[in-house]
mmCIF file of C-alpha atoms in Angstrom:
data_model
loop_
_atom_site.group_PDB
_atom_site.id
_atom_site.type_symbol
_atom_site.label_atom_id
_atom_site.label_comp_id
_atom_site.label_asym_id
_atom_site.label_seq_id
_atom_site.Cartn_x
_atom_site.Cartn_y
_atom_site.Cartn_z
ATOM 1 C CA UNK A 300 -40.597 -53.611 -36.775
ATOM 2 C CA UNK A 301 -41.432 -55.386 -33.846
ATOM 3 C CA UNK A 302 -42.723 -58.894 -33.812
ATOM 4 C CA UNK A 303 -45.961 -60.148 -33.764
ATOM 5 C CA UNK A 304 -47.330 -61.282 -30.562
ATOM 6 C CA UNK A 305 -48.426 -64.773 -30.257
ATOM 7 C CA UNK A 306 -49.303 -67.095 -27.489
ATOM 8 C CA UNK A 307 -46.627 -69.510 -27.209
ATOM 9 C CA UNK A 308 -48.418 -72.547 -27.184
ATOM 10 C CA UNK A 309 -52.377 -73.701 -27.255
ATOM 11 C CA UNK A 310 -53.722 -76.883 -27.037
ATOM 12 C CA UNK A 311 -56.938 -79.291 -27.580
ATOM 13 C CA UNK A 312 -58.577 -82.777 -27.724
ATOM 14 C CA UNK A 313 -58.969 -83.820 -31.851
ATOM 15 C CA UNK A 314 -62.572 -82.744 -32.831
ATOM 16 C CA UNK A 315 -62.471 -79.535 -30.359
ATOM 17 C CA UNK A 316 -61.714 -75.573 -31.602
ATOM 18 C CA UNK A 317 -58.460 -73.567 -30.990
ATOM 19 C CA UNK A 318 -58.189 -70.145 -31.599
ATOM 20 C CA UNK A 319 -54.326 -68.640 -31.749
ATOM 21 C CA UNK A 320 -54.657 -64.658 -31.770
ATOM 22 C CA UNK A 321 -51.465 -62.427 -32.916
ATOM 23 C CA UNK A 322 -51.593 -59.122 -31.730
ATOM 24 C CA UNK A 323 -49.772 -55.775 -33.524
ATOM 25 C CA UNK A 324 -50.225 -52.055 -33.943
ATOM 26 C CA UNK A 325 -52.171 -49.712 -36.414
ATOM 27 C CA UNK A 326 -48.915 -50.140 -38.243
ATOM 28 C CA UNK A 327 -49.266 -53.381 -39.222
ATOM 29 C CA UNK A 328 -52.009 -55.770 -38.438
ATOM 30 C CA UNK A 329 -54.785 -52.933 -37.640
ATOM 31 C CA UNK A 330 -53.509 -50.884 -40.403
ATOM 32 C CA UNK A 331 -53.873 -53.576 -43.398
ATOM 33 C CA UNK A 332 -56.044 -56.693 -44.100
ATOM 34 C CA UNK A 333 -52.833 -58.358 -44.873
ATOM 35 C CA UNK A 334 -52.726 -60.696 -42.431
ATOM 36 C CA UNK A 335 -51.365 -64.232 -43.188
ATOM 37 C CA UNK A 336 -50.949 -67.110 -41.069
ATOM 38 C CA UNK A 337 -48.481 -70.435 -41.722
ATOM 39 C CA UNK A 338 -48.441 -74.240 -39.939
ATOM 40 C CA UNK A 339 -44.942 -75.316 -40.048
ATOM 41 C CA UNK A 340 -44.129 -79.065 -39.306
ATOM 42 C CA UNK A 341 -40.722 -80.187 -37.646
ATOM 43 C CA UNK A 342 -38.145 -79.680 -39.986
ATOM 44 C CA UNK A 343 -40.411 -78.429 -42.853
ATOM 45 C CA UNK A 344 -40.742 -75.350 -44.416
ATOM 46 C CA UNK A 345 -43.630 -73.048 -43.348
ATOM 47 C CA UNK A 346 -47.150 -73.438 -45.429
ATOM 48 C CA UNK A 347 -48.955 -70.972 -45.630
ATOM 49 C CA UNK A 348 -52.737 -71.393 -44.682
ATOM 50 C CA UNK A 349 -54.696 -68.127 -44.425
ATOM 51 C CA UNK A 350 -53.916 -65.224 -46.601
ATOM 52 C CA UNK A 351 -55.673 -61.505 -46.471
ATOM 53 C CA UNK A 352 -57.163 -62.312 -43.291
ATOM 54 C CA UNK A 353 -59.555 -64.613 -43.413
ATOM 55 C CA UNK A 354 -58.614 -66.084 -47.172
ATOM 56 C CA UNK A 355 -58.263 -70.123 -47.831
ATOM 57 C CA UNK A 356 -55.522 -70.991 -50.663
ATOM 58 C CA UNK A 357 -56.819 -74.140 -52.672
ATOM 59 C CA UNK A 358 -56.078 -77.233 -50.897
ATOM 60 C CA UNK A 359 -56.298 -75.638 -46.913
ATOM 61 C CA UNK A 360 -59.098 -77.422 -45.535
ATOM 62 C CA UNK A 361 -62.204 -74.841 -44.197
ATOM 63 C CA UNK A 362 -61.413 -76.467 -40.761
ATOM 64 C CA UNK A 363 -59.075 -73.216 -40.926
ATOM 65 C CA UNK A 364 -60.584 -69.837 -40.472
ATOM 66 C CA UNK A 365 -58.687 -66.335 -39.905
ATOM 67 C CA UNK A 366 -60.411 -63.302 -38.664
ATOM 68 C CA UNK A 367 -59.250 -59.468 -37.299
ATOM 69 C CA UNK A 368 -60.289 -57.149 -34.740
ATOM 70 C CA UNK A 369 -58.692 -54.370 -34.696
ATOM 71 C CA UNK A 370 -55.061 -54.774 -33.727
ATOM 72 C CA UNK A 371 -55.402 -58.698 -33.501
ATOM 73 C CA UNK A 372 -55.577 -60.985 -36.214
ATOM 74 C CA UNK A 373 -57.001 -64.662 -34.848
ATOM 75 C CA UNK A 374 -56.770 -68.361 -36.648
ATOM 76 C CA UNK A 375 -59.420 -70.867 -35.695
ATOM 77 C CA UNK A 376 -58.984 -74.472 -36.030
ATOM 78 C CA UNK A 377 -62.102 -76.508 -35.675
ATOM 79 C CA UNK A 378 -62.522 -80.187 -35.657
ATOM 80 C CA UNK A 379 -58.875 -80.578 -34.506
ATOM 81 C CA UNK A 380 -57.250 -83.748 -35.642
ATOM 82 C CA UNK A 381 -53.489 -84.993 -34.855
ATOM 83 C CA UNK A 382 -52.008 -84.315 -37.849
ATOM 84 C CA UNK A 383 -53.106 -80.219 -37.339
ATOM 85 C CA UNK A 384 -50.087 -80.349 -34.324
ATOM 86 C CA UNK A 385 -47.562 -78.326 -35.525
ATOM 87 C CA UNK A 386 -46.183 -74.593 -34.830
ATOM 88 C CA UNK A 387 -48.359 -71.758 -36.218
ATOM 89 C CA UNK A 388 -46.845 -68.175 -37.426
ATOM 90 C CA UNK A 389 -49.061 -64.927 -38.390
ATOM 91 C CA UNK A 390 -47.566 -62.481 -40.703
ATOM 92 C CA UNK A 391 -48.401 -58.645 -41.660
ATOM 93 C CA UNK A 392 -47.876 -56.073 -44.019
ATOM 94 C CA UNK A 393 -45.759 -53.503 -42.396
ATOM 95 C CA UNK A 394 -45.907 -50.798 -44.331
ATOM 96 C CA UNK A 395 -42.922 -49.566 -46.491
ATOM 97 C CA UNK A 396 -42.729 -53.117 -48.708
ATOM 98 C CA UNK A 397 -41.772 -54.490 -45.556
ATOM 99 C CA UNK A 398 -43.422 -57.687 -43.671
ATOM 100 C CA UNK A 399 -43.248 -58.476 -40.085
ATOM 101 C CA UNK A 400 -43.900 -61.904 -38.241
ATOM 102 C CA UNK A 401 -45.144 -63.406 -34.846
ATOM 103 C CA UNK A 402 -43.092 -65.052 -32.525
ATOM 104 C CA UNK A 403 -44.963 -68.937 -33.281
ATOM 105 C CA UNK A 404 -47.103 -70.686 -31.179
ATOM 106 C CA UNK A 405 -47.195 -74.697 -30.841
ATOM 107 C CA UNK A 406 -50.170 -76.374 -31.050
ATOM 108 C CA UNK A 407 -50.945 -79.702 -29.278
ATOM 109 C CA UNK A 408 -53.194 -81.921 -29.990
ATOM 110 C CA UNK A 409 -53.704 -83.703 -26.699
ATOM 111 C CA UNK B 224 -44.297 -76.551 -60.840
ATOM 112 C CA UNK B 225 -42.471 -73.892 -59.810
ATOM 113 C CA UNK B 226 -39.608 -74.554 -57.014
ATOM 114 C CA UNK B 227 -37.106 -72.512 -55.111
ATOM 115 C CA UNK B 228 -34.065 -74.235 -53.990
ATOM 116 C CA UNK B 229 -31.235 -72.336 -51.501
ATOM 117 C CA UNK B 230 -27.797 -73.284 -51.825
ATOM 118 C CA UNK B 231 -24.662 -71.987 -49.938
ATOM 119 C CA UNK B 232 -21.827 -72.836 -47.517
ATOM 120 C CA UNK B 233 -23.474 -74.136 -44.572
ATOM 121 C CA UNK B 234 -20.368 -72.627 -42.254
ATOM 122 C CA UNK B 235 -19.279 -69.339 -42.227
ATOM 123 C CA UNK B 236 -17.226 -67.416 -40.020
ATOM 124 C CA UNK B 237 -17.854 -64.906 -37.590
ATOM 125 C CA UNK B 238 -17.191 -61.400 -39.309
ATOM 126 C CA UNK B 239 -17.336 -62.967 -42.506
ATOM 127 C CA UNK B 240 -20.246 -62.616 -45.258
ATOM 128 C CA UNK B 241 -22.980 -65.264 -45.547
ATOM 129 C CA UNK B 242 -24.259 -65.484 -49.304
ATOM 130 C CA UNK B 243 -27.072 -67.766 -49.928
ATOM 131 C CA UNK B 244 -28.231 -68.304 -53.617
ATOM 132 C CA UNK B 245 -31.887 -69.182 -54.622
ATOM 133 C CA UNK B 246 -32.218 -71.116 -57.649
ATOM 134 C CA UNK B 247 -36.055 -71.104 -59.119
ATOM 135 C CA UNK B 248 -36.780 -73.791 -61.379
ATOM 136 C CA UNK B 249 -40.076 -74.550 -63.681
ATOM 137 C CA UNK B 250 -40.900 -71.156 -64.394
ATOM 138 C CA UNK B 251 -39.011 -67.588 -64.953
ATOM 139 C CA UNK B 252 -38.407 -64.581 -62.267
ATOM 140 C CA UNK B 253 -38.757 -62.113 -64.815
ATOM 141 C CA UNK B 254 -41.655 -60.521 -66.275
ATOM 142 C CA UNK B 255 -44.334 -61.917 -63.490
ATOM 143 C CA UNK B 256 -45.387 -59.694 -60.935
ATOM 144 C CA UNK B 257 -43.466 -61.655 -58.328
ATOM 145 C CA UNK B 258 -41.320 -60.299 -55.171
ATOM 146 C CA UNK B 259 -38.318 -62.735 -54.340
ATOM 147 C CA UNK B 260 -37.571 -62.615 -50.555
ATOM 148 C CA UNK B 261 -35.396 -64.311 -47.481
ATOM 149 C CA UNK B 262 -36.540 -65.370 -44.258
ATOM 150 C CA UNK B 263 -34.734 -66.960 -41.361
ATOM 151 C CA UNK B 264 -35.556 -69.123 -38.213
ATOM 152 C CA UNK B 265 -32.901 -69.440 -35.777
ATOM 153 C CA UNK B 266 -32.984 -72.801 -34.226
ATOM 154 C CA UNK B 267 -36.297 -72.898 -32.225
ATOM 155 C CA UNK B 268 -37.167 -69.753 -32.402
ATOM 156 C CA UNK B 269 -39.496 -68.143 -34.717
ATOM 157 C CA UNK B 270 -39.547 -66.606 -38.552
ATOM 158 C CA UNK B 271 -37.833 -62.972 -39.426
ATOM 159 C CA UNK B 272 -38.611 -61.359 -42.891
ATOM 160 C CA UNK B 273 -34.931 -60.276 -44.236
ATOM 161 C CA UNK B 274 -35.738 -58.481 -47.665
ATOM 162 C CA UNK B 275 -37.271 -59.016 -50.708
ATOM 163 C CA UNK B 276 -36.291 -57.653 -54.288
ATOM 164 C CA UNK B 277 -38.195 -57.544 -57.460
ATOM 165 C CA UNK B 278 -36.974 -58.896 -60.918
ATOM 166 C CA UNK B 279 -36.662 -55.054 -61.886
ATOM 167 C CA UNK B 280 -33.825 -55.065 -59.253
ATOM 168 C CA UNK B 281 -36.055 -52.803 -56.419
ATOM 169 C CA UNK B 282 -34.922 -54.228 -53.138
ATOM 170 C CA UNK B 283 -36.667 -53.894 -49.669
ATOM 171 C CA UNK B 284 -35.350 -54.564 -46.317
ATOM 172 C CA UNK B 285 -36.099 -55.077 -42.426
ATOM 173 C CA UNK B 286 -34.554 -52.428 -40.769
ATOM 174 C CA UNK B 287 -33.222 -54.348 -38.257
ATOM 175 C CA UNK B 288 -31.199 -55.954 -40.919
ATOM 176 C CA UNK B 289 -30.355 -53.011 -43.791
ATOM 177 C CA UNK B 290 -27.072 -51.917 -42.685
ATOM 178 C CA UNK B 291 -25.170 -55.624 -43.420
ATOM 179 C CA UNK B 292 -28.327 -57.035 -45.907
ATOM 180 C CA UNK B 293 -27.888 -56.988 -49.633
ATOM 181 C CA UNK B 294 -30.223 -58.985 -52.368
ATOM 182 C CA UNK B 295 -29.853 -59.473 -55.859
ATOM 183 C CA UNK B 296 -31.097 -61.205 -58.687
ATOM 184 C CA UNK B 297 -29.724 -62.759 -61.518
ATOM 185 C CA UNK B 298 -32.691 -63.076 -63.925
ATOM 186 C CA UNK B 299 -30.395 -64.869 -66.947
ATOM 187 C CA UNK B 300 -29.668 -67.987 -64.396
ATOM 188 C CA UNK B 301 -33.783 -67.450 -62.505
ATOM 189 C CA UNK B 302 -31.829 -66.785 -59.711
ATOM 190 C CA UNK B 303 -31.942 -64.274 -56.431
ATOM 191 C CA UNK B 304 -29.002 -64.230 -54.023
ATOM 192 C CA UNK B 305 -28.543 -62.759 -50.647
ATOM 193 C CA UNK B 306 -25.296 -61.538 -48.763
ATOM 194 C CA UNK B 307 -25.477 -60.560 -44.572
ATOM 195 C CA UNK B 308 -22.276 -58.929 -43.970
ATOM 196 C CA UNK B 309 -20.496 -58.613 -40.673
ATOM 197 C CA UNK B 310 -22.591 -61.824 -39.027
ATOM 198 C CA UNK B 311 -22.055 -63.559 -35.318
ATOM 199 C CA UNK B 312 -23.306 -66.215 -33.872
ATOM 200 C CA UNK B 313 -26.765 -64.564 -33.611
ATOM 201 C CA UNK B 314 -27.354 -65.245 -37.629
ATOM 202 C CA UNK B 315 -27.489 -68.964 -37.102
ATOM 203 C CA UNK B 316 -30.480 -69.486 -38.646
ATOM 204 C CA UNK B 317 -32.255 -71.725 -41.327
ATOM 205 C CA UNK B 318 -32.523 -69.649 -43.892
ATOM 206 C CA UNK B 319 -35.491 -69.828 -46.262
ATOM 207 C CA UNK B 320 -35.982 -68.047 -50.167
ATOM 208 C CA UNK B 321 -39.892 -67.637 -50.760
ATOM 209 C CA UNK B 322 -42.187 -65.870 -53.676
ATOM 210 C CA UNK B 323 -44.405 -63.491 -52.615
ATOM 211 C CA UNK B 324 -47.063 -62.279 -54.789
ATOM 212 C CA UNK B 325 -46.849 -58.532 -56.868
ATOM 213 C CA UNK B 326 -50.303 -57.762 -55.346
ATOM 214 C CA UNK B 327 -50.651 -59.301 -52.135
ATOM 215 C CA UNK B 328 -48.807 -60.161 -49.250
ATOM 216 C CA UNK B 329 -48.427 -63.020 -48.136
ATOM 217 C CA UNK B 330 -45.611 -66.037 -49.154
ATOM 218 C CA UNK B 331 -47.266 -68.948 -51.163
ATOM 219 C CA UNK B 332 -44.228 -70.833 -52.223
ATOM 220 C CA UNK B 333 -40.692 -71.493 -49.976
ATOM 221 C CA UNK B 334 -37.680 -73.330 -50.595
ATOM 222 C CA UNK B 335 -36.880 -75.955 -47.909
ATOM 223 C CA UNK B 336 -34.420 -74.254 -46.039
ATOM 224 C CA UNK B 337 -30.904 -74.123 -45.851
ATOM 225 C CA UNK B 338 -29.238 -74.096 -42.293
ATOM 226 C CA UNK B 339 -26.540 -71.839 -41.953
ATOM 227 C CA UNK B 340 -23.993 -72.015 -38.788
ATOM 228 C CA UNK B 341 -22.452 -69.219 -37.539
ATOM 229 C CA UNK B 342 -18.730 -70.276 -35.951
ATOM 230 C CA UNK B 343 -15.021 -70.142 -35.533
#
């Protein structure tokens, strides 16, 4: 179970798009549409933010859109605003009842 | 509302066992199709799924971690612990309990984290 692969950090102006891909294998992320993705704050837990893909929880603003090709799984911010800074973690099914994260990737908000 | 709260020693010595306890409160672990798991985040690095285990008692692990993991649950105090056997310096780590849901996967609700230091 090797990590996720994220970009370590992506920026943007407030109002622009980001797009943070995390790639895997057919063993995980191309293998299952169980792809979720989490913002995590300084010092707070993780919150999760996309589930199955490309799936909103109530609450999560539809600024925040997932999507998968293949073996990558990608979140898209749009309309960035300040308070969206914050470090952003995909996470897979790994087959076997087993789960498998990225590495993280900060987001600034410039 | 349901909540998860980890408690445990946050100081443990190298080649000792680290045991963590998750305590969930406003609502039951048993009978809802609910996985209980761990996850860690050493300090500034990034998240590592440790295990889950079901209110049955079915337990799942990373592989990287199954030789020292072992999770349990206590369903008559709605509680799951964890014990890491065997740890170094390399298991400092915030360590977070979170639900995960029977027939999904993904983590909708975490605790806030317990740091756990790793030293003579």
């Amino acid at each position: 179970q090797s990590a996720l692969t994220q970009p370590r950090s992506v920026s943007g102006s407030p109002g622009q798009s980001v797009t943070i891909s995390c790639t895997g294998t057919s063993s995980d992320v191309g293998g299952y549409n169980y792809v979720s993705w989490y913002q995590q704050h300084p010092g707070k837990a993780p919150k999760l933010i996309i589930y199955d893909v490309s799936k909103r929880p109530s609450g999560v603003p539809d600024r925040f859109s997932g999507s998968k090709s293949g073996n990558t799984a990608s979140l898209t911010i749009s309309g960035l605003q300040a308070e969206d800074e914050a470090d952003y973690y995909c996470c897979s099914y790994a087959g076997s009842f087993t789960s498998v994260f990225g590495g993280g990737t900060k987001l600034t908000v410039l | 509302q349901l909540q998860l709260q980890e408690s445990g020693p946050g100081l443990v010595k190298p080649s000792e066992t680290l045991s963590l306890t998750c305590t969930v409160s406003g609502g039951s672990i048993s009978g809802t199709n609910y996985y209980w798991g761990w996850i860690r985040q050493p300090p500034g690095k990034g998240l590592e799924w440790i295990g889950s285990i079901y209110y049955s008692g079915s337990t799942y692990y990373s592989s990287s971690l199954k030789s020292r993991v072992t999770i349990s649950v206590d369903t008559s105090k709605n509680q799951f612990s964890l014990k890491l056997s065997s740890v170094t310096a390399a298991d400092t780590a915030v360590y977070y309990c979170a639900r995960r849901a029977g027939w999904d996967w993904y983590f909708d609700l975490w605790g806030r984290g317990t740091l756990v230091t790793v030293s003579s």
